[in-house]
Short mmCIF file of C-alpha atoms in Angstrom, two decimals:
data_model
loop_
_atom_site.label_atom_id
_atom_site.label_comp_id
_atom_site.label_asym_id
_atom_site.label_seq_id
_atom_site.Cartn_x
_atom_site.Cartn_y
_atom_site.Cartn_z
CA UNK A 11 0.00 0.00 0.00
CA UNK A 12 1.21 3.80 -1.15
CA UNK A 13 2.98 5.42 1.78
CA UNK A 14 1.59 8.91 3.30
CA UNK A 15 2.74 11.49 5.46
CA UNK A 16 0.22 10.24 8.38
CA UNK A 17 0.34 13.37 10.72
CA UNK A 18 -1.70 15.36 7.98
CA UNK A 19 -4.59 12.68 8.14
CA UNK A 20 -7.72 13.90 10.04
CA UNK A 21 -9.73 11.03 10.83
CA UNK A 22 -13.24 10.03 9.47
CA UNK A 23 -16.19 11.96 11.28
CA UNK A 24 -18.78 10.48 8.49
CA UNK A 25 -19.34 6.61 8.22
CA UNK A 26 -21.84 5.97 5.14
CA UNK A 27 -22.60 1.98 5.43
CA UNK A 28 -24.32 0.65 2.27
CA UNK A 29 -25.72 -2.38 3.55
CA UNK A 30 -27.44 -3.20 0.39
CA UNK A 31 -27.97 -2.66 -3.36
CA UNK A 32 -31.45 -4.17 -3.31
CA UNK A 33 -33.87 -1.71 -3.45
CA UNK A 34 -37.52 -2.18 -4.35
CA UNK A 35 -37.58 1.21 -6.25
CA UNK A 36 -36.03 1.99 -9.53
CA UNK A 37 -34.95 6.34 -9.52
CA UNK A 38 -33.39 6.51 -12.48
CA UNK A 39 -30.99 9.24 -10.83
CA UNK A 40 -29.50 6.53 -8.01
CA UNK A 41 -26.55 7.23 -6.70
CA UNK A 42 -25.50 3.48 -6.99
CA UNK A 43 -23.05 2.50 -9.54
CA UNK A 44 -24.30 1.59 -12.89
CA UNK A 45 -22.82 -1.91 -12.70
CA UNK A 46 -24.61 -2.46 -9.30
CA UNK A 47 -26.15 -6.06 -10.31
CA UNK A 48 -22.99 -7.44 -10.33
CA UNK A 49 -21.79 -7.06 -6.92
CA UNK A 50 -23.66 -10.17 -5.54
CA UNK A 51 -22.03 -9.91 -1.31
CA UNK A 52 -22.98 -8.66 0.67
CA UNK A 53 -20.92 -8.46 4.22
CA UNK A 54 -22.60 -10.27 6.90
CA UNK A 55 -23.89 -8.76 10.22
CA UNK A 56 -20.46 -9.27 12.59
CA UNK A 57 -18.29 -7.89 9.56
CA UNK A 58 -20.34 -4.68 10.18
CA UNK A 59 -20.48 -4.67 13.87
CA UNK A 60 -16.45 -5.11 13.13
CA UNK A 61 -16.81 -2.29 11.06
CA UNK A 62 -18.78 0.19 13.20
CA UNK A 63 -16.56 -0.48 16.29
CA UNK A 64 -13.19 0.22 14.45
CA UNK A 65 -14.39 3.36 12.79
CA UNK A 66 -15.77 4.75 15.75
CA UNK A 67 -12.80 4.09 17.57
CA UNK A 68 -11.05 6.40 15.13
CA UNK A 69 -13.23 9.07 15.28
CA UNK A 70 -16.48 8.97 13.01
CA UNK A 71 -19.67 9.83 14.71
CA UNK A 72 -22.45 10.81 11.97
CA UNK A 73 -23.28 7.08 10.65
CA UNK A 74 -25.95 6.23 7.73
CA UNK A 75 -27.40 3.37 7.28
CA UNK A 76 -28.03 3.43 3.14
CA UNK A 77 -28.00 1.60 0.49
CA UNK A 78 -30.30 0.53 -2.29
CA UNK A 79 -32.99 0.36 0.60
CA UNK A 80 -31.25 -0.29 3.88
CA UNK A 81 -34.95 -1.67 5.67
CA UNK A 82 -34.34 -4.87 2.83
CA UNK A 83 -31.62 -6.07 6.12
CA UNK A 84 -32.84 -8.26 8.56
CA UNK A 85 -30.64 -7.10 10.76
CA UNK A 86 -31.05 -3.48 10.91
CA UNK A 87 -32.03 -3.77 14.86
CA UNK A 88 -29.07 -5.08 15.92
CA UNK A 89 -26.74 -3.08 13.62
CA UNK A 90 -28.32 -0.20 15.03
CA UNK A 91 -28.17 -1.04 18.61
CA UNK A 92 -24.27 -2.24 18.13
CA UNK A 93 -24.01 1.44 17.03
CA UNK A 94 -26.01 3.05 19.63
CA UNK A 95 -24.09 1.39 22.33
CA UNK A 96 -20.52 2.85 20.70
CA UNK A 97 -21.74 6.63 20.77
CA UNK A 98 -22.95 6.62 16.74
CA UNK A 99 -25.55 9.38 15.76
CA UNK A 100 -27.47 6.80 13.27
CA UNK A 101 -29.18 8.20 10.75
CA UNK A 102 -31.56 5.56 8.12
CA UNK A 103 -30.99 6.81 4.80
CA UNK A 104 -34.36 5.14 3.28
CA UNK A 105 -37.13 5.29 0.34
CA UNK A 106 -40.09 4.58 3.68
CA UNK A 107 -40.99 1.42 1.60
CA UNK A 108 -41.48 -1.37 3.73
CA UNK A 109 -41.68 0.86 6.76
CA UNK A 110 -44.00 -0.32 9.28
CA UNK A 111 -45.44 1.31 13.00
CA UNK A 112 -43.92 -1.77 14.67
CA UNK A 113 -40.30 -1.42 12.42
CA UNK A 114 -40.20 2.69 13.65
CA UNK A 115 -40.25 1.64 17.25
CA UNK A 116 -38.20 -1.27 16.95
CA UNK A 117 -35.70 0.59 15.92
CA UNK A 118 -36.25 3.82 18.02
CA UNK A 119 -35.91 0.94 21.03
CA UNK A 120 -32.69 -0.23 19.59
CA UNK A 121 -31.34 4.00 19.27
CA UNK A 122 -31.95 4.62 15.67
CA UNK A 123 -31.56 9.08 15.93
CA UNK A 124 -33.20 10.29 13.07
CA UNK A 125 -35.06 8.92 9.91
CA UNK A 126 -34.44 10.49 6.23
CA UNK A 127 -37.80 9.74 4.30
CA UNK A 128 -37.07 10.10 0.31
CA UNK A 129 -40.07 11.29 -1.83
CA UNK A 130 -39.74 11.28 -5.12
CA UNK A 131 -42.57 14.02 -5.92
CA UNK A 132 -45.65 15.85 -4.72
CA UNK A 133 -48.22 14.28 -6.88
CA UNK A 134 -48.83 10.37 -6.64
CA UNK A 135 -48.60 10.15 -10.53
CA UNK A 136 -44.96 11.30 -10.69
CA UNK A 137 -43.71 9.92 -7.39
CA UNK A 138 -44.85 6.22 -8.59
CA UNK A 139 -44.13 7.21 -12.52
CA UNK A 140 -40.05 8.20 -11.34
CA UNK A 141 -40.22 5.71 -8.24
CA UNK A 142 -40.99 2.76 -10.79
CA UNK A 143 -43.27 2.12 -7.91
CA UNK A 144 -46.59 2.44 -6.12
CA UNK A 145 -45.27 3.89 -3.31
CA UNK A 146 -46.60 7.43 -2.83
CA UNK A 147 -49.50 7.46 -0.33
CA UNK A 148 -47.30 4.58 1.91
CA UNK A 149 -44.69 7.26 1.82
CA UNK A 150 -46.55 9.70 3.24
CA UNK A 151 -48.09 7.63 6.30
CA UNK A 152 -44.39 6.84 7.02
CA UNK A 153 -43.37 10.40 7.38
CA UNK A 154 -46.21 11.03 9.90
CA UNK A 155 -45.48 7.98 11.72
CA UNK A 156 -41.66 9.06 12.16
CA UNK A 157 -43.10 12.43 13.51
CA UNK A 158 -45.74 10.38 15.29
CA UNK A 159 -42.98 8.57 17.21
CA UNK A 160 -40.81 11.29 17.96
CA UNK A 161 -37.83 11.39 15.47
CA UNK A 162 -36.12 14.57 13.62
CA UNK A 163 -37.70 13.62 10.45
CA UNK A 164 -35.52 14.78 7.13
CA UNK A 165 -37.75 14.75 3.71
CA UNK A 166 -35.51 14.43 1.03
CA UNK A 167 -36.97 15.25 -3.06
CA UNK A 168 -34.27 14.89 -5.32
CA UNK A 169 -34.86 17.49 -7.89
CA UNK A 170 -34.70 17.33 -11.53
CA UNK A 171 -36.27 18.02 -14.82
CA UNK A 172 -39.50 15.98 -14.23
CA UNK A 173 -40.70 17.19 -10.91
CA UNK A 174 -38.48 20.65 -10.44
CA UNK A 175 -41.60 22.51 -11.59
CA UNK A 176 -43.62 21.07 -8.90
CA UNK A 177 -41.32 23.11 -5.92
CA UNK A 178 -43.95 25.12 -4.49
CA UNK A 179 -46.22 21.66 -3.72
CA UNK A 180 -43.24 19.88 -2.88
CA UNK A 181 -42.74 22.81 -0.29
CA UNK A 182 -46.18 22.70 0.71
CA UNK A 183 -46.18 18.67 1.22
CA UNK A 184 -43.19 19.04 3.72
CA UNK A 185 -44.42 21.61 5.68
CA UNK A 186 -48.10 19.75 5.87
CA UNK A 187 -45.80 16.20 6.41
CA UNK A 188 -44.32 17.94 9.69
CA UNK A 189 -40.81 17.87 8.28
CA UNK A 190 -38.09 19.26 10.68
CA UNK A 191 -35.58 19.21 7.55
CA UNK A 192 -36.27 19.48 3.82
CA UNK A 193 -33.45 18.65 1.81
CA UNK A 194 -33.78 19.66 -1.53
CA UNK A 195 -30.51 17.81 -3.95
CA UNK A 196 -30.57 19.16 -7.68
CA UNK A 197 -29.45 16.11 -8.86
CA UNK A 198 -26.01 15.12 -9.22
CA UNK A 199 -24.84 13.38 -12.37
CA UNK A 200 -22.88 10.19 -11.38
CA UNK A 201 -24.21 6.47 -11.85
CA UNK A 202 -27.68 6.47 -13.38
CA UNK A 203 -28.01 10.21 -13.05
CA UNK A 204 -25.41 10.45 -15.93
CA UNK A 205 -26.69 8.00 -17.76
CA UNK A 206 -30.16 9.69 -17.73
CA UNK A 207 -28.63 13.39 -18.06
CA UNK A 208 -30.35 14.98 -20.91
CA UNK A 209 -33.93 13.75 -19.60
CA UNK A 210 -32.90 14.86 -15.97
CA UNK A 211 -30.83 18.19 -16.14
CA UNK A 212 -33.22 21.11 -15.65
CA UNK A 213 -32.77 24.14 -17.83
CA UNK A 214 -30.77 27.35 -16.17
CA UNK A 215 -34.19 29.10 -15.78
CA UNK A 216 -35.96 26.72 -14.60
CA UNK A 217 -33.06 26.32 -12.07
CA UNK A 218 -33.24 30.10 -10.99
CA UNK A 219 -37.22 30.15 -10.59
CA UNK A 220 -37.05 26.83 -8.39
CA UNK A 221 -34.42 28.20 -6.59
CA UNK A 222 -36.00 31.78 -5.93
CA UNK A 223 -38.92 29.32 -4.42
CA UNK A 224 -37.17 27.61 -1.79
CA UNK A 225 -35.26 30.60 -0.69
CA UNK A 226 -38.54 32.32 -0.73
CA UNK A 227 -39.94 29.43 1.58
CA UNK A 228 -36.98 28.84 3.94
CA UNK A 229 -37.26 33.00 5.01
CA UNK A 230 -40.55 31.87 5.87
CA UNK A 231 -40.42 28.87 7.98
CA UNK A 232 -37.08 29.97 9.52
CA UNK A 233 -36.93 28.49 13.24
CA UNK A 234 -39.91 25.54 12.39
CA UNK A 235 -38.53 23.98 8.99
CA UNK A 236 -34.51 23.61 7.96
CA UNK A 237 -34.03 23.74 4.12
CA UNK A 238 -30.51 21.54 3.28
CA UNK A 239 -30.27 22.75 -0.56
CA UNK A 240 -27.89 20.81 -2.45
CA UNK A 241 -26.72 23.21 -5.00
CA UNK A 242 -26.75 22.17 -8.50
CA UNK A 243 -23.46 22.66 -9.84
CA UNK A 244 -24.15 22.56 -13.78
CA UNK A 245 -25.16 25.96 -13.58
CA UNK A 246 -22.08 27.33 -11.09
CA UNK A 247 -18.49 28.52 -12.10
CA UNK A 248 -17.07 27.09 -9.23
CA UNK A 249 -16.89 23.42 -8.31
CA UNK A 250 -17.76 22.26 -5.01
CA UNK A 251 -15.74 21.34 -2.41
CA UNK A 252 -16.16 17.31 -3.23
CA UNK A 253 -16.69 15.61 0.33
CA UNK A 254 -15.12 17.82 2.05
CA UNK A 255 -12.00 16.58 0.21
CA UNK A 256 -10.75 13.58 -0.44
CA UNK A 257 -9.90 11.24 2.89
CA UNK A 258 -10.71 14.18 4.99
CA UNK A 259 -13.80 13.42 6.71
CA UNK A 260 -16.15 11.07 4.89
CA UNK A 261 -15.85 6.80 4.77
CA UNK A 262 -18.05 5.04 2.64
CA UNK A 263 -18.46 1.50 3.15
CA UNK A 264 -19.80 -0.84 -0.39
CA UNK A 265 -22.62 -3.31 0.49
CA UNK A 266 -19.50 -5.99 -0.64
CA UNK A 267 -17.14 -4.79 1.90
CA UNK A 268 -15.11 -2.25 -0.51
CA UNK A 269 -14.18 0.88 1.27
CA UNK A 270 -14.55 4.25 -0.77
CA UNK A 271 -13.68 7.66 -0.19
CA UNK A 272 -16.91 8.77 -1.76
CA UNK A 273 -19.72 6.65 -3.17
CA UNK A 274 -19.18 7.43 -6.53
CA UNK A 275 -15.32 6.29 -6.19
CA UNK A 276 -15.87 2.77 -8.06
CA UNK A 277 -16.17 4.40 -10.84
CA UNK A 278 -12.35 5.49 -11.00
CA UNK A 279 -9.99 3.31 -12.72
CA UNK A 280 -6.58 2.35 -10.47
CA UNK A 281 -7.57 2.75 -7.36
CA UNK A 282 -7.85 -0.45 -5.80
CA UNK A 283 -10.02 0.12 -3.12
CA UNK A 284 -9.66 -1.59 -0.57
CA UNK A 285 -12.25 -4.37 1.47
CA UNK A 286 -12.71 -4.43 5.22
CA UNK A 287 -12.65 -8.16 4.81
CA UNK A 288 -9.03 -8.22 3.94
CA UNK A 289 -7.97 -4.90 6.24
CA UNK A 290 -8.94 -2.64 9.38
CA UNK A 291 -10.51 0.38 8.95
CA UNK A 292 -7.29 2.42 10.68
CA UNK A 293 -5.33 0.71 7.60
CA UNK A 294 -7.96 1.68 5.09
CA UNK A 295 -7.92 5.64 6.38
CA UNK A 296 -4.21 5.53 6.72
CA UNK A 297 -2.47 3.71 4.90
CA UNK A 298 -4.61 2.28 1.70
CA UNK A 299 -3.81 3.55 -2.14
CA UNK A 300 -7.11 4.58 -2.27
CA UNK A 301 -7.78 6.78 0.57
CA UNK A 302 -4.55 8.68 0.01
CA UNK A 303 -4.53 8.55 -3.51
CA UNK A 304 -6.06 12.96 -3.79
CA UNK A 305 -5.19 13.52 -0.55
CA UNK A 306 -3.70 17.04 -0.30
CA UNK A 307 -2.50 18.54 -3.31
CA UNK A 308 0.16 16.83 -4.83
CA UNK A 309 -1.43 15.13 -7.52
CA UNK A 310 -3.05 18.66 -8.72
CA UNK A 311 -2.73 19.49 -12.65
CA UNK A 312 -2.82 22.95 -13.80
CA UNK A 313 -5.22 24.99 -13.61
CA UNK A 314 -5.42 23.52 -10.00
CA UNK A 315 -2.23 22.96 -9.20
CA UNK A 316 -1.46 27.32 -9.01
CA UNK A 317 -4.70 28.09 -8.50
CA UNK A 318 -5.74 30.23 -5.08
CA UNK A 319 -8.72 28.62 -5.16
CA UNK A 320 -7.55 24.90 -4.22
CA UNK A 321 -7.44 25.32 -0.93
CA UNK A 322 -11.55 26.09 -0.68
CA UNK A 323 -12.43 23.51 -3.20
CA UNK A 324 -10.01 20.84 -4.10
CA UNK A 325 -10.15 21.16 -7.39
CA UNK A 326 -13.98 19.98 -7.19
CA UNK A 327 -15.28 16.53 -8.29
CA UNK A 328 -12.56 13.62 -8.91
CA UNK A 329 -15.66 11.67 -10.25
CA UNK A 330 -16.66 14.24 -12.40
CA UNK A 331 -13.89 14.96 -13.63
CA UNK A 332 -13.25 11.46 -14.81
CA UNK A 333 -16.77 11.24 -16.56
CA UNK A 334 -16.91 13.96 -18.25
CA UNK A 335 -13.09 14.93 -19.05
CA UNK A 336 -11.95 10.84 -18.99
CA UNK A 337 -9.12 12.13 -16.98
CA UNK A 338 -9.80 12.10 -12.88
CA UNK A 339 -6.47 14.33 -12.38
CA UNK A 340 -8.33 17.09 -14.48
CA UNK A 341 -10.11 20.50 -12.72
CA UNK A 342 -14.02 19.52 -12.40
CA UNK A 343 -15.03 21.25 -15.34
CA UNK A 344 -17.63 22.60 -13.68
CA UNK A 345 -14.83 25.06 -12.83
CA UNK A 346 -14.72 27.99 -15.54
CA UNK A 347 -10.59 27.81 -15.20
CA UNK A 348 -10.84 24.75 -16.58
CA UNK A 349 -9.99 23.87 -20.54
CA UNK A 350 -12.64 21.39 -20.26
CA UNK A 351 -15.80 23.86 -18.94
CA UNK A 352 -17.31 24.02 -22.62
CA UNK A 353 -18.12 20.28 -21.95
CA UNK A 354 -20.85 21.44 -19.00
CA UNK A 355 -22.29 23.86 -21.68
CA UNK A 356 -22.35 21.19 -24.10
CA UNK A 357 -24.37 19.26 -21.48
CA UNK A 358 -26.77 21.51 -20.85
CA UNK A 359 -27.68 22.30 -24.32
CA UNK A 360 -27.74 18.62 -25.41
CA UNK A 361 -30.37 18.39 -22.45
CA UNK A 362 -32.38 21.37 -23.55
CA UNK A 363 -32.47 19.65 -27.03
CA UNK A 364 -34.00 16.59 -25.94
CA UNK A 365 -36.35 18.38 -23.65
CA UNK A 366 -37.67 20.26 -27.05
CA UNK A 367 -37.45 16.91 -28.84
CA UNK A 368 -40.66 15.80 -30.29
CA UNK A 369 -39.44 11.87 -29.79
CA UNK A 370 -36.88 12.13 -26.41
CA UNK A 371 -35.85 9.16 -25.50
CA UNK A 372 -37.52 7.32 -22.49
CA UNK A 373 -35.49 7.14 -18.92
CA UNK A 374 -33.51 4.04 -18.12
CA UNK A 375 -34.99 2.93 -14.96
CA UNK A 376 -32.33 1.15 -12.15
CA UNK A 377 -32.84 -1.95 -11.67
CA UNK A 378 -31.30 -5.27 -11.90
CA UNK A 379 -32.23 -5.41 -15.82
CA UNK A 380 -30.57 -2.62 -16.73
CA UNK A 381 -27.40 -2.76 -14.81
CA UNK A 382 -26.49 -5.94 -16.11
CA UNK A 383 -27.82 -4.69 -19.89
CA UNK A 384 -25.21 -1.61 -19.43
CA UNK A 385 -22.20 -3.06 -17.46
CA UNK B 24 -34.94 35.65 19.28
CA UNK B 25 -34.82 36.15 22.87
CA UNK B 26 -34.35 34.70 25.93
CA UNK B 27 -37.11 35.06 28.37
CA UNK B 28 -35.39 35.03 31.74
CA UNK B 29 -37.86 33.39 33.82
CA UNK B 30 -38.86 30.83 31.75
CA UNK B 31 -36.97 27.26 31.84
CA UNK B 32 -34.56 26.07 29.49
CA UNK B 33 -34.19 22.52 28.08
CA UNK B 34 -32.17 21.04 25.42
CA UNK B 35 -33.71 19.87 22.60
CA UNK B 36 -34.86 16.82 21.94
CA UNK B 37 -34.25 16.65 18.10
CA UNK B 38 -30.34 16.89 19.18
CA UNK B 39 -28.18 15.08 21.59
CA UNK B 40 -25.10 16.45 23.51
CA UNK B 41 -22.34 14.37 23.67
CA UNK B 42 -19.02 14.12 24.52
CA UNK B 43 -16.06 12.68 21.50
CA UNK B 44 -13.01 11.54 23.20
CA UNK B 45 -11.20 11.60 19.97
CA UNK B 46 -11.93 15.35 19.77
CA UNK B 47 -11.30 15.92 23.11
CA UNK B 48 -14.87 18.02 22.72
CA UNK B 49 -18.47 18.24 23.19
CA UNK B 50 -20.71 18.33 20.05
CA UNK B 51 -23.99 18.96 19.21
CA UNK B 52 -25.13 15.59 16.98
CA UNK B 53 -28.50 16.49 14.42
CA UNK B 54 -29.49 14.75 11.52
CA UNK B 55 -26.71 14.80 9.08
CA UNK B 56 -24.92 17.16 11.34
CA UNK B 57 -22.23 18.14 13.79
CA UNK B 58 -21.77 20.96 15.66
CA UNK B 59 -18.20 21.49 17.49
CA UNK B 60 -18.09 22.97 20.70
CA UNK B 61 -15.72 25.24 22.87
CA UNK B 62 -15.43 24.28 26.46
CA UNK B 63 -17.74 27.72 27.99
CA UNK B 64 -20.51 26.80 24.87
CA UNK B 65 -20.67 23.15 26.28
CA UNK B 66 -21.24 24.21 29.94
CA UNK B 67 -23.82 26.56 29.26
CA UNK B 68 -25.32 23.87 27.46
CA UNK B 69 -25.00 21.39 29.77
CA UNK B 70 -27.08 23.49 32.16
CA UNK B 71 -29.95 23.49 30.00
CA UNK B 72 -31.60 20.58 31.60
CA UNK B 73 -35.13 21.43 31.89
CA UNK B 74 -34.86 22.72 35.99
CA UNK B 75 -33.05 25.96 35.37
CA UNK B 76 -34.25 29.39 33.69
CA UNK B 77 -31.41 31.84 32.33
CA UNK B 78 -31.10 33.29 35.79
CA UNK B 79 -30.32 30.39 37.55
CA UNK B 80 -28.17 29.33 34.81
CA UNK B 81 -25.99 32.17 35.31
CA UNK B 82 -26.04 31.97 39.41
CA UNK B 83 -24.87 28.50 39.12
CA UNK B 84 -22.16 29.13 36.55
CA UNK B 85 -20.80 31.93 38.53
CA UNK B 86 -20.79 29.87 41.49
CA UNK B 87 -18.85 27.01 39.85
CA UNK B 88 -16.25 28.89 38.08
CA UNK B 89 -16.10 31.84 40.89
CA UNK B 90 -16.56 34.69 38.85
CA UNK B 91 -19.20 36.92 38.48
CA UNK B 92 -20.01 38.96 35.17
CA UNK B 93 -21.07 36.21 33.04
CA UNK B 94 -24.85 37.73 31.96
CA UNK B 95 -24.30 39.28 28.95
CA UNK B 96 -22.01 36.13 27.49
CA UNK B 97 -24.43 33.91 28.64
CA UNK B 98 -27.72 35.38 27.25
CA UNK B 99 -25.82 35.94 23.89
CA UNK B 100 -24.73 32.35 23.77
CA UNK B 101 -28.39 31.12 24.27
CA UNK B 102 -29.63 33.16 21.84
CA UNK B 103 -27.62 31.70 19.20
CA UNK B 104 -28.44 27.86 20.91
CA UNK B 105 -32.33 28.94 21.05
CA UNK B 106 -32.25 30.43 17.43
CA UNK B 107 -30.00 26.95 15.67
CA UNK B 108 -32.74 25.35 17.39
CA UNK B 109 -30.48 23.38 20.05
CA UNK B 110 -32.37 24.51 23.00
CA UNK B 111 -36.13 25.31 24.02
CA UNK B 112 -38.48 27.20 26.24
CA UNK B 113 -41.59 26.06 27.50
#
């Protein structure tokens, strides 16, 4: 494994733990990795509890349960009572579907902190239409029964082409759901977001006017309602500061046991990543090629490598960088330094010209299917 | 926001207090979110049990750290907790 100078390592504050990639719903903007079907393991329950201890131990604190849908584990409980007991705040990253009354205070009894509720629109039509399943009115009952049993409840609408023009009833819905947080994430374009691009990317304008919404709405509920807006970075100059950079702060675990420095990392060629089968986490976060392969800013190219900016963003996206330049040393090209940033424009008029199209192609949904159709 | 003096105090709880030995700090632990805290921030916060109002939350930090003085800090600390939403009054 590639050396590192270890006294400039801060350790991990942010476990992400995919348990799973089975998910009963199909977004076609899913974080998950296009390839998803083919990663079969799935680490067993005392491979996690492993996992939890040693990364607490070192530091991380903030721990989601994710996945695919995380409530598909039988053993959810006891994951999140082993966490509980270590000091974790334990947050369940999950779609609501399968949710029961009886599952909330299960696991409020074994310490679960806070539940995230995805919903995927405000209208039953487009929630089950971009779902890929009938899952809208369940979706709802679940949010009042996380209120009902006393959790910080987080509703989380991804926002894209289809449903951004539906922001001031997606608004409405949350407050009327009892959210305490609405977290509103423009889409970002890794996985099956990128694959789906020109049906998902919203047009600049449509961008400003939803925006001018929220921020309209979040002056107004100010000290009932949080708004976490996830900024859409298509229509910035500047790329964001991409996980706090790299091996800083966030550790995400793969349902298979493959430790990444962000969930999108799989997609980088070279980097080996490592599997908590075969190390510790303190070896992972230390020592592994992966972890300290953009760690600090060594491996910087120009326009990054000069630039006064590096220190406040890292040079953005590593992943985005690689899918849209095909070189993951590059500046994000969100970044208006960068040679590349013409290919962002390119994007979003490629989008606009399918959204005019009379015959636009349909969305590739993510499931099983698909994955192993594309991979 | 402001502090009504009389009226008693108590954490919130949508957040939990807690203490990171790997820190060496308290923090303030929300849904997808940390808040660090400086040693004075923690003890004022640590006070906010649901038995004491802002009076008697100065009285008894004078008393433990002998001093006296420590109103206007105090009441401009819990004005930031009460608007972040980390305490309540009730």
């Amino acid at each position: 494994m590639a050396g590192s100078n270890k006294n400039n390592i801060t350790p991990p504050r942010w476990l992400l733990a995919e348990l799973t990639y089975a998910c009963p719903l199909q977004c076609p903007y899913c974080s998950n990795p296009i390839d998803y079907a083919k990663y079969q393991s799935e680490l067993d329950t005392e491979d996690w509890k492993r996992v939890l201890t040693q990364a607490r131990k070192m530091g991380a604190v903030q721990l989601g349960f994710s996945g695919g849908e995380p409530l598909t584990r039988k053993d959810l409980p006891e994951l999140v009572k082993h966490a509980r007991g270590l000091g974790y705040y334990s947050n369940l990253i999950t779609s609501g579907y399968g949710l029961t009354e009886e599952k909330i205070i299960e696991l409020k009894e074994a310490g679960l902190d806070h539940i995230q509720v995805s919903i995927q629109a405000s209208s039953q039509e487009l929630n089950d239409h971009i779902a890929g399943t009938e899952s809208f009115q369940h979706k709802k009952e679940v949010a009042h029964l996380v209120k009902k049993h006393g959790y910080p409840m987080v509703l989380c609408v991804v926002i894209h082409r289809e449903n951004i023009h539906q922001m001031p009833q997606i608004l409405e819905m949350a407050e009327e759901l009892g959210a305490d947080y609405l977290e509103l994430a423009n889409t970002q374009y890794y996985g099956w977001a990128h694959a789906n691009r020109d049906l998902l990317l919203p047009t600049k304008e449509q961008f400003e006017q939803a925006e001018q919404i929220a921020q309209a709405f979040k002056e107004k509920v100010a000290g009932k309602m949080k708004i976490y807006y996830v900024v859409p970075d298509f229509h910035e100059d500047r790329p964001k500061a991409c996980m706090n950079g790299w091996g800083t702060t966030f550790l995400t675990i793969a349902p298979d046991g493959v430790a990444l420095p962000c969930h999108s990392a799989r997609e980088l060629p070279g980097l080996d990543c490592p599997n908590v089968k075969d190390y510790s986490i303190d070896q992972i976060w230390n020592e592994s090629k992966a972890f300290n392969f953009f760690r600090g800013y060594e491996w910087m190219k120009e326009p990054c490598s000069s630039c006064d900016e590096k220190e406040k963003d890292f040079g953005g996206c590593r992943c985005q960088a690689y899918l849209l330049t095909g070189d993951m040393y590059a500046a994000d090209p969100v970044c208006s330094k960068s040679p590349n940033h013409s290919v962002i424009q390119e994007a979003i008029d490629s989008a606009r010209a399918s959204a005019l199209s009379d015959h636009e192609k349909p969305l590739i949904f993510r499931n099983s299917k698909n994955s192993k159709k594309l991979s | 926001m402001s502090i009504n003096p009389d009226q008693i105090i108590k954490f919130s709880p949508m957040h939990r207090l807690q203490w990171e030995e790997v820190q060496q700090k308290d923090v303030i632990l929300y849904p997808e979110g940390m808040v660090e805290l400086n040693q004075s921030s923690a003890e004022i916060l640590k006070m906010c049990d649901g038995t004491r109002n802002l009076t008697q939350i100065v009285s008894d930090l004078e008393q433990q750290f002998a001093t006296t003085g420590l109103v206007n800090d105090i009441t401009a600390f819990l004005e930031v907790a009460l608007k972040n939403g980390w305490i309540q009054q009730k």
